[in-house]
Structure formats: structure tokens, C-alpha cells
PDB file of C-alpha atoms in Angstrom:
ATOM      1  CA  MET O 417      -0.213  -0.193  -0.264  1.00 58.00           C
ATOM      2  CA  GLU O 418       2.765   2.463   1.008  1.00 63.00           C
ATOM      3  CA  SER O 419       4.947   2.022  -2.042  1.00 74.00           C
ATOM      4  CA  HIS O 420       1.234   2.402  -4.322  1.00 73.00           C
ATOM      5  CA  ASP O 421       1.432   5.595  -2.458  1.00 81.00           C
ATOM      6  CA  GLU O 422       4.761   6.964  -3.686  1.00 86.00           C
ATOM      7  CA  GLU O 423       4.033   6.313  -6.787  1.00 89.00           C
ATOM      8  CA  HIS O 424       1.183   7.597  -6.909  1.00 91.00           C
ATOM      9  CA  ALA O 425       2.527  10.481  -5.236  1.00 93.00           C
ATOM     10  CA  ALA O 426       5.662  10.826  -7.901  1.00 94.00           C
ATOM     11  CA  LYS O 427       2.839  10.491 -10.726  1.00 95.00           C
ATOM     12  CA  LEU O 428       1.585  13.527  -9.270  1.00 96.00           C
ATOM     13  CA  LEU O 429       5.103  15.443  -8.717  1.00 96.00           C
ATOM     14  CA  ARG O 430       5.961  14.474 -12.095  1.00 97.00           C
ATOM     15  CA  ALA O 431       2.361  15.848 -14.508  1.00 98.00           C
ATOM     16  CA  GLN O 432       2.962  18.817 -11.968  1.00 98.00           C
ATOM     17  CA  THR O 433       6.703  19.769 -13.460  1.00 97.00           C
ATOM     18  CA  HIS O 434       5.074  18.297 -16.750  1.00 97.00           C
ATOM     19  CA  ILE O 435       2.423  21.677 -16.094  1.00 98.00           C
ATOM     20  CA  TRP O 436       4.581  23.777 -14.154  1.00 97.00           C
ATOM     21  CA  ASN O 437       7.219  23.723 -16.697  1.00 96.00           C
ATOM     22  CA  HIS O 438       5.164  24.786 -19.764  1.00 96.00           C
ATOM     23  CA  ILE O 439       3.041  27.296 -17.785  1.00 97.00           C
ATOM     24  CA  PHE O 440       6.669  29.166 -17.339  1.00 96.00           C
ATOM     25  CA  SER O 441       8.191  28.828 -20.349  1.00 96.00           C
ATOM     26  CA  PHE O 442       7.634  32.016 -21.424  1.00 95.00           C
ATOM     27  CA  ILE O 443      10.526  33.170 -19.182  1.00 97.00           C
ATOM     28  CA  ASN O 444      13.325  31.934 -21.550  1.00 96.00           C
ATOM     29  CA  SER O 445      11.915  33.646 -24.552  1.00 97.00           C
ATOM     30  CA  MET O 446      11.117  36.821 -22.479  1.00 98.00           C
ATOM     31  CA  SER O 447      14.166  36.198 -20.638  1.00 98.00           C
ATOM     32  CA  LEU O 448      16.270  36.239 -23.918  1.00 98.00           C
ATOM     33  CA  LYS O 449      15.006  38.878 -25.194  1.00 98.00           C
ATOM     34  CA  CYS O 450      16.273  40.912 -22.200  1.00 98.00           C
ATOM     35  CA  VAL O 451      19.154  39.378 -22.794  1.00 98.00           C
ATOM     36  CA  VAL O 452      19.485  41.375 -26.708  1.00 98.00           C
ATOM     37  CA  ASP O 453      17.730  44.655 -25.156  1.00 98.00           C
ATOM     38  CA  LEU O 454      20.723  44.605 -22.677  1.00 98.00           C
ATOM     39  CA  GLY O 455      23.228  44.517 -25.909  1.00 98.00           C
ATOM     40  CA  ILE O 456      24.940  41.175 -23.983  1.00 99.00           C
ATOM     41  CA  PRO O 457      25.928  38.868 -27.143  1.00 98.00           C
ATOM     42  CA  ASP O 458      27.785  42.601 -28.061  1.00 98.00           C
ATOM     43  CA  ILE O 459      29.184  42.980 -25.110  1.00 98.00           C
ATOM     44  CA  ILE O 460      30.757  39.680 -23.726  1.00 98.00           C
ATOM     45  CA  HIS O 461      31.708  39.350 -27.838  1.00 98.00           C
ATOM     46  CA  ASN O 462      33.468  43.235 -27.865  1.00 98.00           C
ATOM     47  CA  TYR O 463      35.381  42.052 -24.880  1.00 97.00           C
ATOM     48  CA  GLY O 464      37.434  39.723 -26.392  1.00 96.00           C
ATOM     49  CA  GLN O 465      37.900  36.832 -23.788  1.00 95.00           C
ATOM     50  CA  PRO O 466      35.602  34.638 -21.778  1.00 95.00           C
ATOM     51  CA  MET O 467      34.662  37.313 -20.201  1.00 96.00           C
ATOM     52  CA  PRO O 468      34.053  37.941 -15.641  1.00 93.00           C
ATOM     53  CA  LEU O 469      30.226  38.162 -14.523  1.00 94.00           C
ATOM     54  CA  SER O 470      31.767  41.486 -12.739  1.00 93.00           C
ATOM     55  CA  ASN O 471      33.287  42.581 -16.005  1.00 95.00           C
ATOM     56  CA  LEU O 472      29.351  42.178 -17.654  1.00 97.00           C
ATOM     57  CA  ILE O 473      27.866  43.766 -15.001  1.00 97.00           C
ATOM     58  CA  ALA O 474      30.164  46.735 -15.001  1.00 97.00           C
ATOM     59  CA  SER O 475      29.334  47.361 -18.937  1.00 98.00           C
ATOM     60  CA  LEU O 476      25.470  46.866 -18.773  1.00 98.00           C
ATOM     61  CA  PRO O 477      23.309  50.479 -18.098  1.00 95.00           C
ATOM     62  CA  ILE O 478      21.230  48.853 -15.457  1.00 97.00           C
ATOM     63  CA  HIS O 479      20.273  50.557 -12.157  1.00 98.00           C
ATOM     64  CA  PRO O 480      22.100  49.564  -9.308  1.00 96.00           C
ATOM     65  CA  SER O 481      19.601  48.371  -7.712  1.00 98.00           C
ATOM     66  CA  LYS O 482      19.279  45.067 -10.348  1.00 98.00           C
ATOM     67  CA  THR O 483      23.564  43.960 -10.648  1.00 96.00           C
ATOM     68  CA  CYS O 484      22.100  41.326  -8.138  1.00 94.00           C
ATOM     69  CA  PHE O 485      19.576  39.861 -10.792  1.00 97.00           C
ATOM     70  CA  VAL O 486      22.569  39.773 -13.751  1.00 97.00           C
ATOM     71  CA  HIS O 487      23.941  36.303 -12.278  1.00 94.00           C
ATOM     72  CA  CYS O 488      20.325  34.727 -12.630  1.00 95.00           C
ATOM     73  CA  LEU O 489      19.671  36.373 -15.974  1.00 98.00           C
ATOM     74  CA  MET O 490      22.704  34.538 -17.101  1.00 97.00           C
ATOM     75  CA  ARG O 491      22.054  30.963 -14.994  1.00 96.00           C
ATOM     76  CA  ILE O 492      18.656  30.926 -18.040  1.00 97.00           C
ATOM     77  CA  MET O 493      20.623  31.274 -20.952  1.00 97.00           C
ATOM     78  CA  ILE O 494      22.875  28.655 -20.109  1.00 97.00           C
ATOM     79  CA  HIS O 495      20.954  26.855 -19.162  1.00 96.00           C
ATOM     80  CA  SER O 496      18.886  27.485 -22.779  1.00 96.00           C
ATOM     81  CA  GLY O 497      22.186  26.927 -24.435  1.00 97.00           C
ATOM     82  CA  PHE O 498      22.444  30.889 -25.002  1.00 98.00           C
ATOM     83  CA  PHE O 499      25.971  31.376 -23.229  1.00 98.00           C
ATOM     84  CA  SER O 500      28.336  29.432 -21.722  1.00 97.00           C
ATOM     85  CA  GLN O 501      30.617  29.429 -18.106  1.00 94.00           C
ATOM     86  CA  GLN O 502      34.096  28.547 -18.806  1.00 87.00           C
ATOM     87  CA  ASN O 503      34.190  28.134 -15.016  1.00 76.00           C
ATOM     88  CA  HIS O 504      32.078  27.175 -12.301  1.00 60.00           C
ATOM     89  CA  ASP O 505      33.498  28.754  -8.714  1.00 59.00           C
ATOM     90  CA  LEU O 506      30.398  28.456  -6.680  1.00 55.00           C
ATOM     91  CA  GLU O 507      31.891  30.613  -3.374  1.00 60.00           C
ATOM     92  CA  ASN O 508      32.507  33.639  -6.140  1.00 59.00           C
ATOM     93  CA  GLU O 509      30.466  33.770  -8.081  1.00 55.00           C
ATOM     94  CA  LEU O 510      31.167  37.458  -9.298  1.00 56.00           C
ATOM     95  CA  GLU O 511      34.279  34.969 -10.872  1.00 77.00           C
ATOM     96  CA  ALA O 512      32.134  33.293 -13.292  1.00 89.00           C
ATOM     97  CA  LYS O 513      33.256  34.444 -16.781  1.00 95.00           C
ATOM     98  CA  TYR O 514      31.785  33.479 -20.162  1.00 97.00           C
ATOM     99  CA  VAL O 515      31.512  33.055 -23.627  1.00 98.00           C
ATOM    100  CA  LEU O 516      29.366  33.088 -26.231  1.00 98.00           C
ATOM    101  CA  THR O 517      27.826  29.935 -28.132  1.00 98.00           C
ATOM    102  CA  ASP O 518      26.619  29.266 -31.696  1.00 97.00           C
ATOM    103  CA  ALA O 519      23.293  30.198 -30.651  1.00 97.00           C
ATOM    104  CA  SER O 520      24.198  33.621 -29.517  1.00 98.00           C
ATOM    105  CA  VAL O 521      26.833  34.461 -32.285  1.00 98.00           C
ATOM    106  CA  LEU O 522      23.292  35.159 -34.355  1.00 97.00           C
ATOM    107  CA  LEU O 523      22.529  37.550 -31.866  1.00 98.00           C
ATOM    108  CA  LEU O 524      25.488  39.981 -32.408  1.00 98.00           C
ATOM    109  CA  LYS O 525      23.674  43.180 -33.921  1.00 95.00           C
ATOM    110  CA  ASN O 526      26.850  43.369 -37.594  1.00 94.00           C
ATOM    111  CA  HIS O 527      26.321  39.808 -37.782  1.00 96.00           C
ATOM    112  CA  PRO O 528      25.741  39.386 -41.313  1.00 94.00           C
ATOM    113  CA  LEU O 529      23.018  36.821 -40.803  1.00 95.00           C
ATOM    114  CA  SER O 530      21.978  38.602 -37.734  1.00 97.00           C
ATOM    115  CA  VAL O 531      18.414  36.651 -36.087  1.00 96.00           C
ATOM    116  CA  THR O 532      17.938  40.154 -33.901  1.00 98.00           C
ATOM    117  CA  PRO O 533      15.408  42.026 -36.168  1.00 96.00           C
ATOM    118  CA  PHE O 534      13.399  38.469 -36.234  1.00 95.00           C
ATOM    119  CA  LEU O 535      13.820  38.472 -32.341  1.00 97.00           C
ATOM    120  CA  HIS O 536      12.164  41.609 -32.009  1.00 97.00           C
ATOM    121  CA  ALA O 537       9.620  41.326 -34.155  1.00 95.00           C
ATOM    122  CA  MET O 538       8.083  38.406 -33.236  1.00 94.00           C
ATOM    123  CA  LEU O 539       8.490  39.063 -29.719  1.00 96.00           C
ATOM    124  CA  ASP O 540       6.803  42.288 -29.695  1.00 96.00           C
ATOM    125  CA  PRO O 541       3.511  42.482 -27.483  1.00 96.00           C
ATOM    126  CA  VAL O 542       1.539  43.712 -30.949  1.00 95.00           C
ATOM    127  CA  LEU O 543       2.061  40.011 -32.065  1.00 94.00           C
ATOM    128  CA  THR O 544       2.196  38.459 -28.623  1.00 94.00           C
ATOM    129  CA  ASN O 545      -0.519  39.652 -27.473  1.00 95.00           C
ATOM    130  CA  PRO O 546      -3.208  37.940 -29.949  1.00 93.00           C
ATOM    131  CA  TRP O 547      -1.767  34.033 -28.327  1.00 94.00           C
ATOM    132  CA  ASN O 548      -3.739  35.816 -25.155  1.00 95.00           C
ATOM    133  CA  GLN O 549      -6.959  35.910 -27.328  1.00 94.00           C
ATOM    134  CA  PHE O 550      -6.510  32.438 -28.386  1.00 92.00           C
ATOM    135  CA  SER O 551      -9.399  30.521 -26.744  1.00 96.00           C
ATOM    136  CA  THR O 552     -11.663  33.744 -27.679  1.00 97.00           C
ATOM    137  CA  TRP O 553     -11.007  33.661 -31.667  1.00 94.00           C
ATOM    138  CA  PHE O 554     -11.888  30.096 -31.454  1.00 95.00           C
ATOM    139  CA  LYS O 555     -15.279  30.790 -30.373  1.00 97.00           C
ATOM    140  CA  ASN O 556     -16.248  33.662 -33.183  1.00 97.00           C
ATOM    141  CA  GLY O 557     -15.823  34.499 -36.515  1.00 95.00           C
ATOM    142  CA  ASP O 558     -12.282  36.022 -37.495  1.00 93.00           C
ATOM    143  CA  PRO O 559      -9.917  34.965 -39.430  1.00 89.00           C
ATOM    144  CA  THR O 560      -6.886  35.059 -37.253  1.00 89.00           C
ATOM    145  CA  PRO O 561      -6.178  35.709 -33.609  1.00 92.00           C
ATOM    146  CA  PHE O 562      -4.317  38.717 -34.550  1.00 92.00           C
ATOM    147  CA  GLU O 563      -7.686  40.357 -35.789  1.00 94.00           C
ATOM    148  CA  THR O 564      -9.603  39.348 -32.567  1.00 95.00           C
ATOM    149  CA  ALA O 565      -6.570  41.436 -30.444  1.00 95.00           C
ATOM    150  CA  HIS O 566      -6.066  44.320 -32.413  1.00 96.00           C
ATOM    151  CA  GLY O 567      -9.496  44.509 -34.605  1.00 95.00           C
ATOM    152  CA  LYS O 568      -7.923  44.695 -37.362  1.00 94.00           C
ATOM    153  CA  MET O 569      -5.782  41.804 -40.004  1.00 91.00           C
ATOM    154  CA  PHE O 570      -2.310  42.470 -39.454  1.00 91.00           C
ATOM    155  CA  TRP O 571      -1.370  44.168 -43.350  1.00 88.00           C
ATOM    156  CA  ASP O 572      -3.358  46.912 -42.112  1.00 93.00           C
ATOM    157  CA  TYR O 573      -2.531  47.100 -38.634  1.00 94.00           C
ATOM    158  CA  ALA O 574       0.918  47.302 -40.017  1.00 92.00           C
ATOM    159  CA  GLY O 575       0.312  50.048 -42.734  1.00 92.00           C
ATOM    160  CA  ALA O 576      -1.162  52.123 -40.005  1.00 96.00           C
ATOM    161  CA  ASP O 577       1.715  51.850 -37.529  1.00 96.00           C
ATOM    162  CA  PRO O 578       4.931  52.817 -38.911  1.00 95.00           C
ATOM    163  CA  LYS O 579       7.594  51.182 -35.649  1.00 96.00           C
ATOM    164  CA  LEU O 580       5.477  47.384 -36.119  1.00 94.00           C
ATOM    165  CA  ASN O 581       5.830  48.203 -39.922  1.00 93.00           C
ATOM    166  CA  HIS O 582       9.688  48.315 -39.740  1.00 94.00           C
ATOM    167  CA  LEU O 583       9.554  45.130 -37.496  1.00 95.00           C
ATOM    168  CA  PHE O 584       8.563  43.212 -39.399  1.00 91.00           C
ATOM    169  CA  ASN O 585       9.799  43.808 -43.230  1.00 90.00           C
ATOM    170  CA  ASP O 586      13.410  44.297 -40.867  1.00 92.00           C
ATOM    171  CA  ALA O 587      12.152  40.703 -39.446  1.00 92.00           C
ATOM    172  CA  MET O 588      11.723  39.167 -42.372  1.00 87.00           C
ATOM    173  CA  ALA O 589      14.852  40.629 -44.450  1.00 87.00           C
ATOM    174  CA  SER O 590      17.120  39.364 -41.571  1.00 91.00           C
ATOM    175  CA  ASP O 591      15.174  35.995 -41.646  1.00 88.00           C
ATOM    176  CA  ALA O 592      15.488  35.751 -46.404  1.00 85.00           C
ATOM    177  CA  ARG O 593      19.280  36.760 -45.776  1.00 88.00           C
ATOM    178  CA  PHE O 594      19.526  33.720 -42.930  1.00 90.00           C
ATOM    179  CA  VAL O 595      17.664  30.925 -45.548  1.00 86.00           C
ATOM    180  CA  THR O 596      18.971  32.704 -48.815  1.00 84.00           C
ATOM    181  CA  SER O 597      22.329  32.364 -47.374  1.00 87.00           C
ATOM    182  CA  LEU O 598      22.103  28.404 -47.050  1.00 87.00           C
ATOM    183  CA  VAL O 599      20.137  28.076 -49.894  1.00 84.00           C
ATOM    184  CA  ILE O 600      22.784  29.110 -51.812  1.00 82.00           C
ATOM    185  CA  GLU O 601      25.238  27.046 -50.019  1.00 84.00           C
ATOM    186  CA  LYS O 602      23.709  24.139 -50.313  1.00 86.00           C
ATOM    187  CA  CYS O 603      21.452  24.435 -53.127  1.00 83.00           C
ATOM    188  CA  LYS O 604      23.341  25.639 -55.868  1.00 82.00           C
ATOM    189  CA  GLY O 605      22.167  23.364 -59.171  1.00 82.00           C
ATOM    190  CA  VAL O 606      18.879  24.729 -57.992  1.00 79.00           C
ATOM    191  CA  PHE O 607      20.282  28.184 -59.631  1.00 80.00           C
ATOM    192  CA  MET O 608      22.556  27.457 -62.580  1.00 81.00           C
ATOM    193  CA  GLY O 609      21.858  29.373 -65.640  1.00 81.00           C
ATOM    194  CA  LEU O 610      19.350  32.127 -63.822  1.00 79.00           C
ATOM    195  CA  GLU O 611      20.615  34.823 -65.055  1.00 77.00           C
ATOM    196  CA  SER O 612      17.941  37.640 -62.980  1.00 72.00           C
ATOM    197  CA  LEU O 613      16.927  37.614 -59.099  1.00 70.00           C
ATOM    198  CA  VAL O 614      13.428  39.390 -58.487  1.00 67.00           C
ATOM    199  CA  ASP O 615      12.705  40.352 -55.053  1.00 66.00           C
ATOM    200  CA  VAL O 616       8.650  40.331 -55.536  1.00 65.00           C
ATOM    201  CA  GLY O 617       8.235  40.763 -51.287  1.00 62.00           C
ATOM    202  CA  GLY O 618       8.224  44.031 -51.067  1.00 58.00           C
ATOM    203  CA  GLY O 619       9.152  46.122 -47.782  1.00 59.00           C
ATOM    204  CA  SER O 620      13.211  46.251 -48.671  1.00 60.00           C
ATOM    205  CA  GLU O 621      12.865  49.290 -51.240  1.00 63.00           C
ATOM    206  CA  ASN O 622      14.324  46.985 -54.075  1.00 63.00           C
ATOM    207  CA  LEU O 623      10.958  46.684 -56.066  1.00 63.00           C
ATOM    208  CA  LYS O 624       7.941  49.278 -55.214  1.00 62.00           C
ATOM    209  CA  TYR O 625       5.140  47.490 -56.999  1.00 62.00           C
ATOM    210  CA  VAL O 626       4.646  43.573 -59.206  1.00 64.00           C
ATOM    211  CA  ALA O 627       1.861  43.820 -61.283  1.00 66.00           C
ATOM    212  CA  GLY O 628      -1.210  41.551 -59.975  1.00 66.00           C
ATOM    213  CA  ASP O 629      -2.015  39.091 -57.778  1.00 68.00           C
ATOM    214  CA  MET O 630      -0.043  36.694 -57.201  1.00 66.00           C
ATOM    215  CA  PHE O 631      -2.065  34.774 -54.787  1.00 65.00           C
ATOM    216  CA  GLU O 632      -4.122  34.263 -58.345  1.00 73.00           C
ATOM    217  CA  ALA O 633      -1.630  34.042 -61.028  1.00 72.00           C
ATOM    218  CA  ILE O 634       2.164  33.831 -61.055  1.00 70.00           C
ATOM    219  CA  PRO O 635       4.377  35.792 -63.702  1.00 71.00           C
ATOM    220  CA  PRO O 636       6.232  33.835 -65.919  1.00 73.00           C
ATOM    221  CA  ALA O 637       9.589  32.576 -64.848  1.00 73.00           C
ATOM    222  CA  ASP O 638      12.002  30.428 -65.792  1.00 74.00           C
ATOM    223  CA  ALA O 639      11.981  29.604 -62.072  1.00 72.00           C
ATOM    224  CA  ILE O 640      10.362  30.194 -58.813  1.00 70.00           C
ATOM    225  CA  LEU O 641      11.093  30.521 -55.097  1.00 71.00           C
ATOM    226  CA  LEU O 642       8.893  31.187 -52.810  1.00 68.00           C
ATOM    227  CA  LYS O 643       8.966  31.500 -48.679  1.00 68.00           C
ATOM    228  CA  ILE O 644       6.170  30.887 -47.317  1.00 63.00           C
ATOM    229  CA  THR O 645       5.419  32.900 -43.969  1.00 59.00           C
ATOM    230  CA  PRO O 646       2.348  32.245 -40.974  1.00 56.00           C
ATOM    231  CA  VAL O 647       2.188  35.564 -40.065  1.00 52.00           C
ATOM    232  CA  LEU O 648      -0.697  35.940 -43.673  1.00 48.00           C
ATOM    233  CA  GLY O 649      -3.325  34.153 -42.223  1.00 51.00           C
ATOM    234  CA  LEU O 650      -4.821  31.402 -41.794  1.00 47.00           C
ATOM    235  CA  ARG O 651      -7.638  31.801 -45.093  1.00 49.00           C
ATOM    236  CA  SER O 652      -4.507  32.648 -47.099  1.00 49.00           C
ATOM    237  CA  LEU O 653      -2.401  29.958 -46.371  1.00 45.00           C
ATOM    238  CA  ILE O 654      -4.743  27.724 -47.605  1.00 45.00           C
ATOM    239  CA  LYS O 655      -5.078  29.576 -50.670  1.00 48.00           C
ATOM    240  CA  ILE O 656      -1.695  28.955 -51.287  1.00 43.00           C
ATOM    241  CA  TYR O 657      -1.732  25.302 -49.997  1.00 42.00           C
ATOM    242  CA  PRO O 658      -6.130  23.516 -50.830  1.00 43.00           C
TER     243      PRO O 658
END
């Protein structure tokens, strides 16, 4: 009987742990946003060698009362794989030294494949708030949770909000650079024989208008490269993938 009770208690604890893990998983993404907003990846990179916590704290634009929390923030990021700690002196945590990982290198502002613009856009409150309306969206006739949260479609909202428009355009350009570099490197044969490449996505000032509706008909071309973004909305995705 006692063994059965212990097993039941262990199952309950595992279940609670699983639930809590999902409840608090937002801490990881918000901590990552905080690290990027504070410029920590660039600060450690510019230091040129493993950076002691004390030096990192001295380099951060934070209030003196918050310095004691930097160690906790870095522990979360180490656990998430964004930084690596080279020494583990439990008696003197100020001597902890941090280095970048492959993931945090992609968060450097001047990295040619930096994903920081994508992070800023996807974690902006305008794009995260719709997730709080997810259950409400299931109960109404709105095409997307974004419209439930903001009262208009994404494109209409972005067209009237310069900040979001800028964030989104930068995010798409950042993601396109990253994906395109890998596609060109790994799939060179696909592009052999092509004499020109035209960007019809817009937002980058390379091209102002392309005649027609790409959802209705695509202009003749030797090759077509489509990059689909879920932010178009469920109806748009259904049109693309009937």
C-alpha cells in the first residue's frame, strides 16, 4: 500500500512539473529578449575573451539595484544554451566567465546573418498579445487571432503603425538573408542558368510594385522561389495550400 501511495505521489509530482514547465516557458523567450535588449551578446563578443560577471555587470546600462540579478539572468541563458560558463566557482560567483555559443553569435547586431531583427518583431507585444486571445478566437468568426486582439488584419495594422511595419520588414529581411545564404550554399544547382533574380515580397525598397495578384496568378519565370510566412493568416495559407 505504501509503495502504491509513493508511486501515485511521484506521478502527481511529474505531472505538476510538466505543467509548470509549460506555464513558465515564457520566461526563456522573455529572458532572451532582455539579454538582446541589454546588448549582452555584443558586450561579451567585444570583450574579446571569456568575460567575468563583474566586468559584464560594470558594462551594462542598468540600475545599481539590479546588478545582483544579472547572475540569475545569465544562469537562465546558460541553461537555454545561449552562453557558456567556463568556470564554476560556487564560492565566488562574480568570477564566473561567459563566452558566446553558436546561438548567441547569431544575436550579434553586426553579424551578417543576425536573427536579432526577427526576435524583436516576433516578441513584440503586438504579435504576442494575440496568443492571449487564442481561446476567444476559437469562439468567434475572426480569420486570425491577430484580428481578435487588434480589431483589424495584420497588414492593415502594420500599414497604420510605422513601428510594427519597420519591425516586420526588418524581421523578414533578416530571415530571408539567413535562409537564402543556406539555400545558395547547399542548393547551388537550382540556380545554375538563371540570369536574374527579382524580389517580389516588397518592404526592402528594391522593388515598389509587381502587377497582379500572386495568389491568383504568378508571372512567367524560369524559376520561382516561395518563402511562406504564417503571419499571412489562415485563409491565405489555405489559398496557397488548398
